[in-house]
JSON list of C-alpha atoms in Angstrom, two decimals:
[
{"chain": "X", "resi": 28, "resn": "MET", "atom": "CA", "xyz": [74.81, 99.71, 97.97]},
{"chain": "X", "resi": 29, "resn": "PHE", "atom": "CA", "xyz": [75.13, 101.41, 100.83]},
{"chain": "X", "resi": 30, "resn": "SER", "atom": "CA", "xyz": [77.35, 98.91, 102.01]},
{"chain": "X", "resi": 31, "resn": "GLN", "atom": "CA", "xyz": [79.65, 98.54, 99.51]},
{"chain": "X", "resi": 32, "resn": "ILE", "atom": "CA", "xyz": [79.52, 103.13, 100.06]},
{"chain": "X", "resi": 33, "resn": "LYS", "atom": "CA", "xyz": [80.59, 102.74, 103.97]},
{"chain": "X", "resi": 34, "resn": "GLU", "atom": "CA", "xyz": [83.46, 100.38, 102.50]},
{"chain": "X", "resi": 35, "resn": "ASP", "atom": "CA", "xyz": [84.65, 102.78, 99.53]},
{"chain": "X", "resi": 36, "resn": "ILE", "atom": "CA", "xyz": [85.00, 105.44, 102.56]},
{"chain": "X", "resi": 37, "resn": "GLN", "atom": "CA", "xyz": [86.79, 103.26, 105.12]},
{"chain": "X", "resi": 38, "resn": "CYS", "atom": "CA", "xyz": [89.21, 102.11, 102.77]},
{"chain": "X", "resi": 39, "resn": "VAL", "atom": "CA", "xyz": [89.99, 105.27, 101.76]},
{"chain": "X", "resi": 40, "resn": "PHE", "atom": "CA", "xyz": [91.72, 105.53, 105.05]},
{"chain": "X", "resi": 41, "resn": "ALA", "atom": "CA", "xyz": [93.73, 102.27, 104.83]},
{"chain": "X", "resi": 42, "resn": "ARG", "atom": "CA", "xyz": [95.54, 103.15, 101.50]},
{"chain": "X", "resi": 43, "resn": "ASP", "atom": "CA", "xyz": [95.74, 106.83, 102.00]},
{"chain": "X", "resi": 44, "resn": "PRO", "atom": "CA", "xyz": [97.90, 107.78, 105.09]},
{"chain": "X", "resi": 45, "resn": "ALA", "atom": "CA", "xyz": [96.53, 111.67, 104.35]},
{"chain": "X", "resi": 46, "resn": "ALA", "atom": "CA", "xyz": [93.14, 111.24, 105.43]},
{"chain": "X", "resi": 47, "resn": "GLN", "atom": "CA", "xyz": [92.11, 112.74, 108.34]},
{"chain": "X", "resi": 48, "resn": "SER", "atom": "CA", "xyz": [88.15, 112.32, 108.44]},
{"chain": "X", "resi": 49, "resn": "VAL", "atom": "CA", "xyz": [85.20, 111.21, 106.61]},
{"chain": "X", "resi": 50, "resn": "PHE", "atom": "CA", "xyz": [83.99, 114.54, 106.35]},
{"chain": "X", "resi": 51, "resn": "GLU", "atom": "CA", "xyz": [86.91, 115.46, 104.51]},
{"chain": "X", "resi": 52, "resn": "VAL", "atom": "CA", "xyz": [86.91, 112.21, 102.89]},
{"chain": "X", "resi": 53, "resn": "LEU", "atom": "CA", "xyz": [83.41, 113.43, 101.34]},
{"chain": "X", "resi": 54, "resn": "THR", "atom": "CA", "xyz": [84.19, 116.47, 100.52]},
{"chain": "X", "resi": 55, "resn": "THR", "atom": "CA", "xyz": [87.66, 116.50, 99.03]},
{"chain": "X", "resi": 56, "resn": "TYR", "atom": "CA", "xyz": [88.14, 113.08, 97.45]},
{"chain": "X", "resi": 57, "resn": "PRO", "atom": "CA", "xyz": [87.05, 112.49, 94.05]},
{"chain": "X", "resi": 58, "resn": "GLY", "atom": "CA", "xyz": [88.32, 109.09, 93.63]},
{"chain": "X", "resi": 59, "resn": "PHE", "atom": "CA", "xyz": [85.95, 108.48, 96.17]},
{"chain": "X", "resi": 60, "resn": "HIS", "atom": "CA", "xyz": [82.98, 110.95, 94.24]},
{"chain": "X", "resi": 61, "resn": "ALA", "atom": "CA", "xyz": [83.94, 108.91, 91.16]},
{"chain": "X", "resi": 62, "resn": "VAL", "atom": "CA", "xyz": [83.03, 105.64, 92.79]},
{"chain": "X", "resi": 63, "resn": "LEU", "atom": "CA", "xyz": [80.05, 107.08, 94.47]},
{"chain": "X", "resi": 64, "resn": "ILE", "atom": "CA", "xyz": [78.41, 108.38, 91.47]},
{"chain": "X", "resi": 65, "resn": "HIS", "atom": "CA", "xyz": [79.39, 105.17, 89.37]},
{"chain": "X", "resi": 66, "resn": "ARG", "atom": "CA", "xyz": [77.95, 102.82, 91.63]},
{"chain": "X", "resi": 67, "resn": "THR", "atom": "CA", "xyz": [74.67, 104.45, 90.64]},
{"chain": "X", "resi": 68, "resn": "SER", "atom": "CA", "xyz": [75.52, 105.18, 86.99]},
{"chain": "X", "resi": 69, "resn": "HIS", "atom": "CA", "xyz": [75.80, 101.13, 86.92]},
{"chain": "X", "resi": 70, "resn": "TRP", "atom": "CA", "xyz": [72.72, 100.32, 89.06]},
{"chain": "X", "resi": 71, "resn": "LEU", "atom": "CA", "xyz": [70.74, 102.47, 86.50]},
{"chain": "X", "resi": 72, "resn": "TRP", "atom": "CA", "xyz": [72.53, 100.87, 83.42]},
{"chain": "X", "resi": 73, "resn": "VAL", "atom": "CA", "xyz": [71.79, 97.17, 85.18]},
{"chain": "X", "resi": 74, "resn": "LYS", "atom": "CA", "xyz": [68.24, 98.47, 85.12]},
{"chain": "X", "resi": 75, "resn": "GLY", "atom": "CA", "xyz": [68.06, 99.41, 81.50]},
{"chain": "X", "resi": 76, "resn": "MET", "atom": "CA", "xyz": [68.06, 102.81, 81.54]},
{"chain": "X", "resi": 77, "resn": "HIS", "atom": "CA", "xyz": [71.09, 103.84, 79.82]},
{"chain": "X", "resi": 78, "resn": "TRP", "atom": "CA", "xyz": [70.65, 107.15, 79.29]},
{"chain": "X", "resi": 79, "resn": "PRO", "atom": "CA", "xyz": [70.32, 108.23, 82.39]},
{"chain": "X", "resi": 80, "resn": "ALA", "atom": "CA", "xyz": [72.86, 105.88, 83.37]},
{"chain": "X", "resi": 81, "resn": "ARG", "atom": "CA", "xyz": [75.38, 107.88, 80.87]},
{"chain": "X", "resi": 82, "resn": "TYR", "atom": "CA", "xyz": [73.96, 111.12, 81.80]},
{"chain": "X", "resi": 83, "resn": "LEU", "atom": "CA", "xyz": [75.41, 110.70, 85.43]},
{"chain": "X", "resi": 84, "resn": "SER", "atom": "CA", "xyz": [78.41, 109.70, 84.11]},
{"chain": "X", "resi": 85, "resn": "PHE", "atom": "CA", "xyz": [79.46, 111.68, 82.15]},
{"chain": "X", "resi": 86, "resn": "LEU", "atom": "CA", "xyz": [78.40, 114.83, 85.30]},
{"chain": "X", "resi": 87, "resn": "GLY", "atom": "CA", "xyz": [80.78, 112.58, 87.30]},
{"chain": "X", "resi": 88, "resn": "ARG", "atom": "CA", "xyz": [83.59, 113.00, 84.65]},
{"chain": "X", "resi": 89, "resn": "TRP", "atom": "CA", "xyz": [83.06, 117.03, 84.43]},
{"chain": "X", "resi": 90, "resn": "LEU", "atom": "CA", "xyz": [82.97, 117.01, 88.29]},
{"chain": "X", "resi": 91, "resn": "THR", "atom": "CA", "xyz": [85.82, 114.57, 89.31]},
{"chain": "X", "resi": 92, "resn": "GLY", "atom": "CA", "xyz": [88.21, 114.62, 85.99]},
{"chain": "X", "resi": 93, "resn": "ILE", "atom": "CA", "xyz": [87.08, 110.66, 86.26]},
{"chain": "X", "resi": 94, "resn": "GLU", "atom": "CA", "xyz": [85.44, 108.78, 83.06]},
{"chain": "X", "resi": 95, "resn": "ILE", "atom": "CA", "xyz": [84.07, 105.41, 84.55]},
{"chain": "X", "resi": 96, "resn": "HIS", "atom": "CA", "xyz": [81.98, 103.92, 81.72]},
{"chain": "X", "resi": 97, "resn": "PRO", "atom": "CA", "xyz": [78.46, 102.92, 83.62]},
{"chain": "X", "resi": 98, "resn": "GLY", "atom": "CA", "xyz": [78.38, 99.43, 82.12]},
{"chain": "X", "resi": 99, "resn": "ALA", "atom": "CA", "xyz": [82.08, 99.04, 84.03]},
{"chain": "X", "resi": 100, "resn": "GLN", "atom": "CA", "xyz": [81.91, 96.28, 86.52]},
{"chain": "X", "resi": 101, "resn": "ILE", "atom": "CA", "xyz": [83.47, 97.08, 89.83]},
{"chain": "X", "resi": 102, "resn": "GLY", "atom": "CA", "xyz": [83.93, 95.04, 93.14]},
{"chain": "X", "resi": 103, "resn": "ARG", "atom": "CA", "xyz": [84.19, 96.21, 96.68]},
{"chain": "X", "resi": 104, "resn": "ARG", "atom": "CA", "xyz": [86.46, 98.55, 98.55]},
{"chain": "X", "resi": 105, "resn": "PHE", "atom": "CA", "xyz": [87.70, 100.55, 94.95]},
{"chain": "X", "resi": 106, "resn": "PHE", "atom": "CA", "xyz": [89.91, 102.88, 95.81]},
{"chain": "X", "resi": 107, "resn": "ILE", "atom": "CA", "xyz": [91.23, 105.98, 93.16]},
{"chain": "X", "resi": 108, "resn": "ASP", "atom": "CA", "xyz": [94.11, 108.04, 94.45]},
{"chain": "X", "resi": 109, "resn": "HIS", "atom": "CA", "xyz": [94.08, 111.00, 92.87]},
{"chain": "X", "resi": 110, "resn": "GLY", "atom": "CA", "xyz": [92.45, 110.05, 89.81]},
{"chain": "X", "resi": 111, "resn": "MET", "atom": "CA", "xyz": [92.43, 112.71, 88.07]},
{"chain": "X", "resi": 112, "resn": "GLY", "atom": "CA", "xyz": [92.91, 111.14, 84.17]},
{"chain": "X", "resi": 113, "resn": "VAL", "atom": "CA", "xyz": [91.58, 107.92, 85.15]},
{"chain": "X", "resi": 114, "resn": "VAL", "atom": "CA", "xyz": [89.71, 106.22, 82.23]},
{"chain": "X", "resi": 115, "resn": "ILE", "atom": "CA", "xyz": [87.64, 102.97, 82.87]},
{"chain": "X", "resi": 116, "resn": "GLY", "atom": "CA", "xyz": [85.99, 101.11, 79.90]},
{"chain": "X", "resi": 117, "resn": "GLU", "atom": "CA", "xyz": [82.45, 99.38, 79.43]},
{"chain": "X", "resi": 118, "resn": "THR", "atom": "CA", "xyz": [83.54, 96.25, 79.86]},
{"chain": "X", "resi": 119, "resn": "ALA", "atom": "CA", "xyz": [86.26, 96.45, 81.96]},
{"chain": "X", "resi": 120, "resn": "VAL", "atom": "CA", "xyz": [85.56, 94.35, 85.21]},
{"chain": "X", "resi": 121, "resn": "ILE", "atom": "CA", "xyz": [87.45, 95.22, 88.77]},
{"chain": "X", "resi": 122, "resn": "GLY", "atom": "CA", "xyz": [87.32, 93.05, 91.83]},
{"chain": "X", "resi": 123, "resn": "ASP", "atom": "CA", "xyz": [87.78, 93.59, 95.09]},
{"chain": "X", "resi": 124, "resn": "ASP", "atom": "CA", "xyz": [90.19, 95.73, 97.34]},
{"chain": "X", "resi": 125, "resn": "CYS", "atom": "CA", "xyz": [91.69, 97.27, 93.90]},
{"chain": "X", "resi": 126, "resn": "THR", "atom": "CA", "xyz": [93.33, 100.63, 94.33]},
{"chain": "X", "resi": 127, "resn": "LEU", "atom": "CA", "xyz": [94.46, 102.56, 90.98]},
{"chain": "X", "resi": 128, "resn": "TYR", "atom": "CA", "xyz": [96.46, 105.74, 90.56]},
{"chain": "X", "resi": 129, "resn": "HIS", "atom": "CA", "xyz": [96.11, 108.79, 88.36]},
{"chain": "X", "resi": 130, "resn": "GLY", "atom": "CA", "xyz": [96.35, 109.01, 84.57]},
{"chain": "X", "resi": 131, "resn": "VAL", "atom": "CA", "xyz": [95.19, 104.94, 84.70]},
{"chain": "X", "resi": 132, "resn": "THR", "atom": "CA", "xyz": [93.58, 104.01, 81.38]},
{"chain": "X", "resi": 133, "resn": "LEU", "atom": "CA", "xyz": [91.88, 100.22, 81.35]},
{"chain": "X", "resi": 134, "resn": "GLY", "atom": "CA", "xyz": [91.38, 100.52, 77.31]},
{"chain": "X", "resi": 135, "resn": "GLY", "atom": "CA", "xyz": [89.77, 98.57, 74.92]},
{"chain": "X", "resi": 136, "resn": "THR", "atom": "CA", "xyz": [92.05, 97.66, 71.68]},
{"chain": "X", "resi": 137, "resn": "SER", "atom": "CA", "xyz": [89.18, 96.89, 69.30]},
{"chain": "X", "resi": 138, "resn": "TRP", "atom": "CA", "xyz": [85.56, 98.79, 67.69]},
{"chain": "X", "resi": 139, "resn": "ASN", "atom": "CA", "xyz": [83.89, 95.10, 67.88]},
{"chain": "X", "resi": 140, "resn": "LYS", "atom": "CA", "xyz": [81.43, 94.70, 70.52]},
{"chain": "X", "resi": 141, "resn": "GLY", "atom": "CA", "xyz": [81.53, 92.60, 73.08]},
{"chain": "X", "resi": 142, "resn": "LYS", "atom": "CA", "xyz": [84.26, 91.95, 75.62]},
{"chain": "X", "resi": 143, "resn": "ARG", "atom": "CA", "xyz": [87.28, 94.40, 74.87]},
{"chain": "X", "resi": 144, "resn": "HIS", "atom": "CA", "xyz": [88.66, 95.67, 78.33]},
{"chain": "X", "resi": 145, "resn": "PRO", "atom": "CA", "xyz": [90.70, 93.97, 80.98]},
{"chain": "X", "resi": 146, "resn": "THR", "atom": "CA", "xyz": [89.50, 92.23, 84.02]},
{"chain": "X", "resi": 147, "resn": "LEU", "atom": "CA", "xyz": [91.45, 92.65, 87.25]},
{"chain": "X", "resi": 148, "resn": "LYS", "atom": "CA", "xyz": [91.45, 90.24, 90.47]},
{"chain": "X", "resi": 149, "resn": "ASN", "atom": "CA", "xyz": [90.91, 91.10, 93.56]},
{"chain": "X", "resi": 150, "resn": "GLY", "atom": "CA", "xyz": [94.12, 92.96, 95.29]},
{"chain": "X", "resi": 151, "resn": "VAL", "atom": "CA", "xyz": [95.58, 94.83, 92.01]},
{"chain": "X", "resi": 152, "resn": "VAL", "atom": "CA", "xyz": [97.04, 97.77, 92.25]},
{"chain": "X", "resi": 153, "resn": "ILE", "atom": "CA", "xyz": [97.62, 100.23, 89.07]},
{"chain": "X", "resi": 154, "resn": "GLY", "atom": "CA", "xyz": [99.98, 102.17, 89.15]},
{"chain": "X", "resi": 155, "resn": "ALA", "atom": "CA", "xyz": [99.61, 106.33, 88.01]},
{"chain": "X", "resi": 156, "resn": "GLY", "atom": "CA", "xyz": [99.90, 106.94, 84.26]},
{"chain": "X", "resi": 157, "resn": "ALA", "atom": "CA", "xyz": [99.65, 102.93, 83.03]},
{"chain": "X", "resi": 158, "resn": "LYS", "atom": "CA", "xyz": [97.92, 101.81, 80.37]},
{"chain": "X", "resi": 159, "resn": "VAL", "atom": "CA", "xyz": [95.92, 98.23, 80.63]},
{"chain": "X", "resi": 160, "resn": "LEU", "atom": "CA", "xyz": [95.06, 97.60, 76.95]},
{"chain": "X", "resi": 161, "resn": "GLY", "atom": "CA", "xyz": [92.46, 94.65, 75.77]},
{"chain": "X", "resi": 162, "resn": "PRO", "atom": "CA", "xyz": [90.77, 92.02, 77.51]},
{"chain": "X", "resi": 163, "resn": "ILE", "atom": "CA", "xyz": [93.24, 90.68, 79.48]},
{"chain": "X", "resi": 164, "resn": "VAL", "atom": "CA", "xyz": [93.62, 89.28, 83.18]},
{"chain": "X", "resi": 165, "resn": "ILE", "atom": "CA", "xyz": [95.18, 90.96, 85.55]},
{"chain": "X", "resi": 166, "resn": "GLY", "atom": "CA", "xyz": [96.05, 88.36, 88.29]},
{"chain": "X", "resi": 167, "resn": "GLU", "atom": "CA", "xyz": [94.87, 88.49, 91.96]},
{"chain": "X", "resi": 168, "resn": "GLY", "atom": "CA", "xyz": [97.25, 90.43, 93.82]},
{"chain": "X", "resi": 169, "resn": "ALA", "atom": "CA", "xyz": [99.23, 91.53, 90.64]},
{"chain": "X", "resi": 170, "resn": "ARG", "atom": "CA", "xyz": [100.91, 95.12, 90.36]},
{"chain": "X", "resi": 171, "resn": "VAL", "atom": "CA", "xyz": [101.57, 97.16, 87.66]},
{"chain": "X", "resi": 172, "resn": "GLY", "atom": "CA", "xyz": [104.26, 99.87, 87.79]},
{"chain": "X", "resi": 173, "resn": "SER", "atom": "CA", "xyz": [103.90, 103.83, 86.92]},
{"chain": "X", "resi": 174, "resn": "ASN", "atom": "CA", "xyz": [103.94, 104.38, 83.04]},
{"chain": "X", "resi": 175, "resn": "SER", "atom": "CA", "xyz": [103.41, 100.79, 81.93]},
{"chain": "X", "resi": 176, "resn": "VAL", "atom": "CA", "xyz": [101.61, 99.32, 79.12]},
{"chain": "X", "resi": 177, "resn": "VAL", "atom": "CA", "xyz": [100.15, 96.11, 79.89]},
{"chain": "X", "resi": 178, "resn": "VAL", "atom": "CA", "xyz": [98.87, 94.51, 76.47]},
{"chain": "X", "resi": 179, "resn": "LYS", "atom": "CA", "xyz": [99.25, 90.61, 77.82]},
{"chain": "X", "resi": 180, "resn": "PRO", "atom": "CA", "xyz": [97.85, 88.49, 81.28]},
{"chain": "X", "resi": 181, "resn": "VAL", "atom": "CA", "xyz": [99.06, 89.02, 83.88]},
{"chain": "X", "resi": 182, "resn": "PRO", "atom": "CA", "xyz": [99.43, 86.73, 86.86]},
{"chain": "X", "resi": 183, "resn": "ASP", "atom": "CA", "xyz": [98.57, 86.12, 90.36]},
{"chain": "X", "resi": 184, "resn": "GLY", "atom": "CA", "xyz": [100.88, 87.97, 92.48]},
{"chain": "X", "resi": 185, "resn": "VAL", "atom": "CA", "xyz": [103.66, 89.87, 90.07]},
{"chain": "X", "resi": 186, "resn": "THR", "atom": "CA", "xyz": [104.78, 92.98, 89.30]},
{"chain": "X", "resi": 187, "resn": "VAL", "atom": "CA", "xyz": [104.83, 94.18, 86.10]},
{"chain": "X", "resi": 188, "resn": "VAL", "atom": "CA", "xyz": [106.66, 97.56, 84.58]},
{"chain": "X", "resi": 189, "resn": "GLY", "atom": "CA", "xyz": [107.94, 98.81, 81.14]},
{"chain": "X", "resi": 190, "resn": "ILE", "atom": "CA", "xyz": [106.67, 99.45, 77.58]},
{"chain": "X", "resi": 191, "resn": "PRO", "atom": "CA", "xyz": [105.64, 96.63, 76.73]},
{"chain": "X", "resi": 192, "resn": "ALA", "atom": "CA", "xyz": [105.55, 95.63, 80.58]},
{"chain": "X", "resi": 193, "resn": "HIS", "atom": "CA", "xyz": [107.22, 92.29, 81.65]},
{"chain": "X", "resi": 194, "resn": "ILE", "atom": "CA", "xyz": [107.75, 90.66, 84.65]},
{"chain": "X", "resi": 195, "resn": "VAL", "atom": "CA", "xyz": [110.09, 91.37, 87.35]},
{"chain": "X", "resi": 196, "resn": "ASP", "atom": "CA", "xyz": [111.38, 87.83, 88.42]},
{"chain": "X", "resi": 197, "resn": "ASP", "atom": "CA", "xyz": [112.47, 88.32, 91.92]},
{"chain": "X", "resi": 198, "resn": "LYS", "atom": "CA", "xyz": [113.72, 84.65, 91.92]},
{"chain": "X", "resi": 199, "resn": "THR", "atom": "CA", "xyz": [116.84, 85.69, 89.60]},
{"chain": "X", "resi": 200, "resn": "LYS", "atom": "CA", "xyz": [117.90, 88.03, 92.53]},
{"chain": "X", "resi": 201, "resn": "LEU", "atom": "CA", "xyz": [121.60, 87.66, 93.00]},
{"chain": "X", "resi": 202, "resn": "ASP", "atom": "CA", "xyz": [123.22, 87.92, 96.30]},
{"chain": "X", "resi": 203, "resn": "ARG", "atom": "CA", "xyz": [123.28, 92.01, 96.57]},
{"chain": "X", "resi": 204, "resn": "THR", "atom": "CA", "xyz": [125.71, 92.45, 99.86]},
{"chain": "X", "resi": 205, "resn": "LEU", "atom": "CA", "xyz": [128.32, 93.28, 97.92]},
{"chain": "X", "resi": 206, "resn": "ARG", "atom": "CA", "xyz": [127.05, 94.44, 95.07]},
{"chain": "X", "resi": 207, "resn": "ASP", "atom": "CA", "xyz": [125.68, 97.53, 96.85]},
{"chain": "X", "resi": 208, "resn": "ALA", "atom": "CA", "xyz": [128.81, 97.56, 98.79]},
{"chain": "X", "resi": 209, "resn": "MET", "atom": "CA", "xyz": [130.72, 98.55, 95.55]},
{"chain": "X", "resi": 210, "resn": "ALA", "atom": "CA", "xyz": [128.14, 100.19, 94.15]},
{"chain": "X", "resi": 211, "resn": "GLN", "atom": "CA", "xyz": [127.73, 102.80, 97.00]},
{"chain": "X", "resi": 212, "resn": "LYS", "atom": "CA", "xyz": [131.36, 103.38, 96.75]},
{"chain": "X", "resi": 213, "resn": "MET", "atom": "CA", "xyz": [131.29, 104.18, 92.80]},
{"chain": "X", "resi": 214, "resn": "GLY", "atom": "CA", "xyz": [128.60, 106.47, 93.10]},
{"chain": "X", "resi": 215, "resn": "PHE", "atom": "CA", "xyz": [125.67, 104.96, 91.61]},
{"chain": "X", "resi": 216, "resn": "ASP", "atom": "CA", "xyz": [122.74, 103.12, 93.20]},
{"chain": "X", "resi": 217, "resn": "ALA", "atom": "CA", "xyz": [122.56, 100.25, 90.97]},
{"chain": "X", "resi": 218, "resn": "TYR", "atom": "CA", "xyz": [120.82, 97.96, 92.48]},
{"chain": "X", "resi": 219, "resn": "GLY", "atom": "CA", "xyz": [117.44, 99.62, 92.00]},
{"chain": "X", "resi": 220, "resn": "ALA", "atom": "CA", "xyz": [117.66, 98.01, 88.92]},
{"chain": "X", "resi": 221, "resn": "THR", "atom": "CA", "xyz": [116.92, 94.85, 90.50]},
{"chain": "X", "resi": 222, "resn": "ASP", "atom": "CA", "xyz": [113.53, 96.46, 91.63]},
{"chain": "X", "resi": 223, "resn": "LEU", "atom": "CA", "xyz": [112.85, 98.22, 88.37]},
{"chain": "X", "resi": 224, "resn": "PRO", "atom": "CA", "xyz": [114.91, 96.77, 85.62]},
{"chain": "X", "resi": 225, "resn": "ASP", "atom": "CA", "xyz": [116.29, 99.40, 83.64]},
{"chain": "X", "resi": 226, "resn": "PRO", "atom": "CA", "xyz": [118.52, 98.21, 81.28]},
{"chain": "X", "resi": 227, "resn": "ILE", "atom": "CA", "xyz": [121.55, 99.66, 81.89]},
{"chain": "X", "resi": 228, "resn": "ALA", "atom": "CA", "xyz": [121.57, 100.01, 85.41]},
{"chain": "X", "resi": 229, "resn": "ASN", "atom": "CA", "xyz": [121.14, 95.99, 85.04]},
{"chain": "X", "resi": 230, "resn": "ALA", "atom": "CA", "xyz": [123.98, 95.93, 82.78]},
{"chain": "X", "resi": 231, "resn": "ILE", "atom": "CA", "xyz": [126.10, 97.46, 85.80]},
{"chain": "X", "resi": 232, "resn": "ASN", "atom": "CA", "xyz": [124.47, 95.33, 88.06]},
{"chain": "X", "resi": 233, "resn": "LEU", "atom": "CA", "xyz": [126.00, 92.24, 85.72]},
{"chain": "X", "resi": 234, "resn": "MET", "atom": "CA", "xyz": [129.58, 93.36, 85.35]},
{"chain": "X", "resi": 235, "resn": "LEU", "atom": "CA", "xyz": [129.75, 94.10, 89.33]},
{"chain": "X", "resi": 236, "resn": "ASP", "atom": "CA", "xyz": [128.88, 90.45, 89.69]},
{"chain": "X", "resi": 237, "resn": "HIS", "atom": "CA", "xyz": [131.37, 89.51, 86.87]},
{"chain": "X", "resi": 238, "resn": "ILE", "atom": "CA", "xyz": [134.69, 91.36, 88.99]},
{"chain": "X", "resi": 239, "resn": "GLN", "atom": "CA", "xyz": [133.52, 89.84, 92.07]},
{"chain": "X", "resi": 240, "resn": "GLN", "atom": "CA", "xyz": [133.76, 86.79, 90.90]},
{"chain": "X", "resi": 241, "resn": "MET", "atom": "CA", "xyz": [136.93, 86.83, 88.85]},
{"chain": "X", "resi": 242, "resn": "ASP", "atom": "CA", "xyz": [138.29, 88.66, 91.66]},
{"chain": "X", "resi": 243, "resn": "LYS", "atom": "CA", "xyz": [137.99, 86.00, 93.50]},
{"chain": "X", "resi": 244, "resn": "GLN", "atom": "CA", "xyz": [139.15, 83.49, 90.70]},
{"chain": "X", "resi": 245, "resn": "ILE", "atom": "CA", "xyz": [142.46, 85.64, 90.30]},
{"chain": "X", "resi": 246, "resn": "GLU", "atom": "CA", "xyz": [142.71, 85.40, 94.23]},
{"chain": "X", "resi": 247, "resn": "ILE", "atom": "CA", "xyz": [142.69, 81.37, 93.98]},
{"chain": "X", "resi": 248, "resn": "MET", "atom": "CA", "xyz": [145.03, 81.34, 90.69]},
{"chain": "X", "resi": 249, "resn": "CYS", "atom": "CA", "xyz": [147.61, 83.32, 93.01]},
{"chain": "X", "resi": 250, "resn": "GLN", "atom": "CA", "xyz": [147.77, 80.88, 95.98]},
{"chain": "X", "resi": 251, "resn": "LYS", "atom": "CA", "xyz": [148.01, 77.55, 93.91]},
{"chain": "X", "resi": 252, "resn": "LEU", "atom": "CA", "xyz": [150.37, 79.55, 92.17]},
{"chain": "X", "resi": 253, "resn": "ASN", "atom": "CA", "xyz": [152.33, 81.06, 95.22]},
{"chain": "X", "resi": 254, "resn": "ASP", "atom": "CA", "xyz": [151.99, 77.31, 96.74]},
{"chain": "X", "resi": 255, "resn": "ALA", "atom": "CA", "xyz": [153.97, 76.00, 93.79]},
{"chain": "X", "resi": 256, "resn": "GLY", "atom": "CA", "xyz": [156.63, 78.42, 94.07]},
{"chain": "X", "resi": 257, "resn": "ILE", "atom": "CA", "xyz": [156.28, 80.67, 91.12]},
{"chain": "X", "resi": 258, "resn": "LYS", "atom": "CA", "xyz": [155.53, 84.69, 92.46]},
{"chain": "X", "resi": 259, "resn": "CYS", "atom": "CA", "xyz": [152.61, 85.61, 91.97]},
{"chain": "X", "resi": 260, "resn": "GLY", "atom": "CA", "xyz": [150.72, 88.81, 93.35]},
{"chain": "X", "resi": 261, "resn": "GLY", "atom": "CA", "xyz": [153.40, 90.83, 93.76]},
{"chain": "X", "resi": 262, "resn": "LYS", "atom": "CA", "xyz": [151.65, 94.05, 92.33]},
{"chain": "X", "resi": 263, "resn": "GLN", "atom": "CA", "xyz": [149.44, 95.18, 95.17]},
{"chain": "X", "resi": 264, "resn": "LEU", "atom": "CA", "xyz": [145.67, 96.04, 93.46]},
{"chain": "X", "resi": 265, "resn": "ALA", "atom": "CA", "xyz": [143.85, 99.50, 94.11]},
{"chain": "X", "resi": 266, "resn": "GLN", "atom": "CA", "xyz": [141.02, 97.80, 96.56]},
{"chain": "X", "resi": 267, "resn": "LEU", "atom": "CA", "xyz": [137.47, 98.76, 95.46]},
{"chain": "X", "resi": 268, "resn": "ASP", "atom": "CA", "xyz": [136.96, 100.49, 98.83]},
{"chain": "X", "resi": 269, "resn": "ASP", "atom": "CA", "xyz": [139.26, 103.23, 97.16]},
{"chain": "X", "resi": 270, "resn": "CYS", "atom": "CA", "xyz": [137.56, 103.59, 93.76]},
{"chain": "X", "resi": 271, "resn": "GLN", "atom": "CA", "xyz": [135.13, 106.97, 94.84]},
{"chain": "X", "resi": 272, "resn": "ILE", "atom": "CA", "xyz": [134.05, 109.02, 92.36]},
{"chain": "X", "resi": 273, "resn": "LYS", "atom": "CA", "xyz": [134.51, 113.00, 93.52]},
{"chain": "X", "resi": 274, "resn": "ASP", "atom": "CA", "xyz": [131.48, 115.21, 93.10]},
{"chain": "X", "resi": 275, "resn": "LYS", "atom": "CA", "xyz": [132.55, 117.75, 91.17]},
{"chain": "X", "resi": 276, "resn": "ASP", "atom": "CA", "xyz": [133.11, 121.64, 93.36]}
]
């Protein structure tokens, strides 16, 4: 257990650039305090001393604002950043090198005994305010976006966002060079939808892609018509570079 505590201290420096010293971590980090208390309360729980374990867990919640049931199984180098409002249920299982931010709930969806809380594999990161509910598995290296609600299993290495949470599919990303330039000229940052897929911004992205393809096809058609002796393209279209949304005074 002492080697785990030493690793818990070291992982704070790896994941929080604000950490200045071991003394600071020991005295001012509620996330570390909560994990330290849980290591002890879980040891009591495993030994069958359930009431002392629950009482120590209760004191930990009162001191840190973080509620971890002593029955929860937590791996090595576990880090809770900020921590206020974190809730981890009795049958939750957390692997090594996982990180939780404030307001995260690893909760159950049933009143029945038995496995009813999530399992996080190694290297999972859960963003602030996210809720992971039920006996589901969050795959190794997965990321859960802030304020997401996860009710289905998450594969290894993916990022999920939204309510209900869905996978951000990097494989379907289009070439963003022209889109980014157009969006910047038009006064908004639409490319953010690819990383965090807001439906409105995603629709704008699709329209920008469509406009690009239409421009290319019209240019080819005009060239073919001109080659055939049919005058085309006499009227100069405004360039997107000239399209700017001016800020109000």
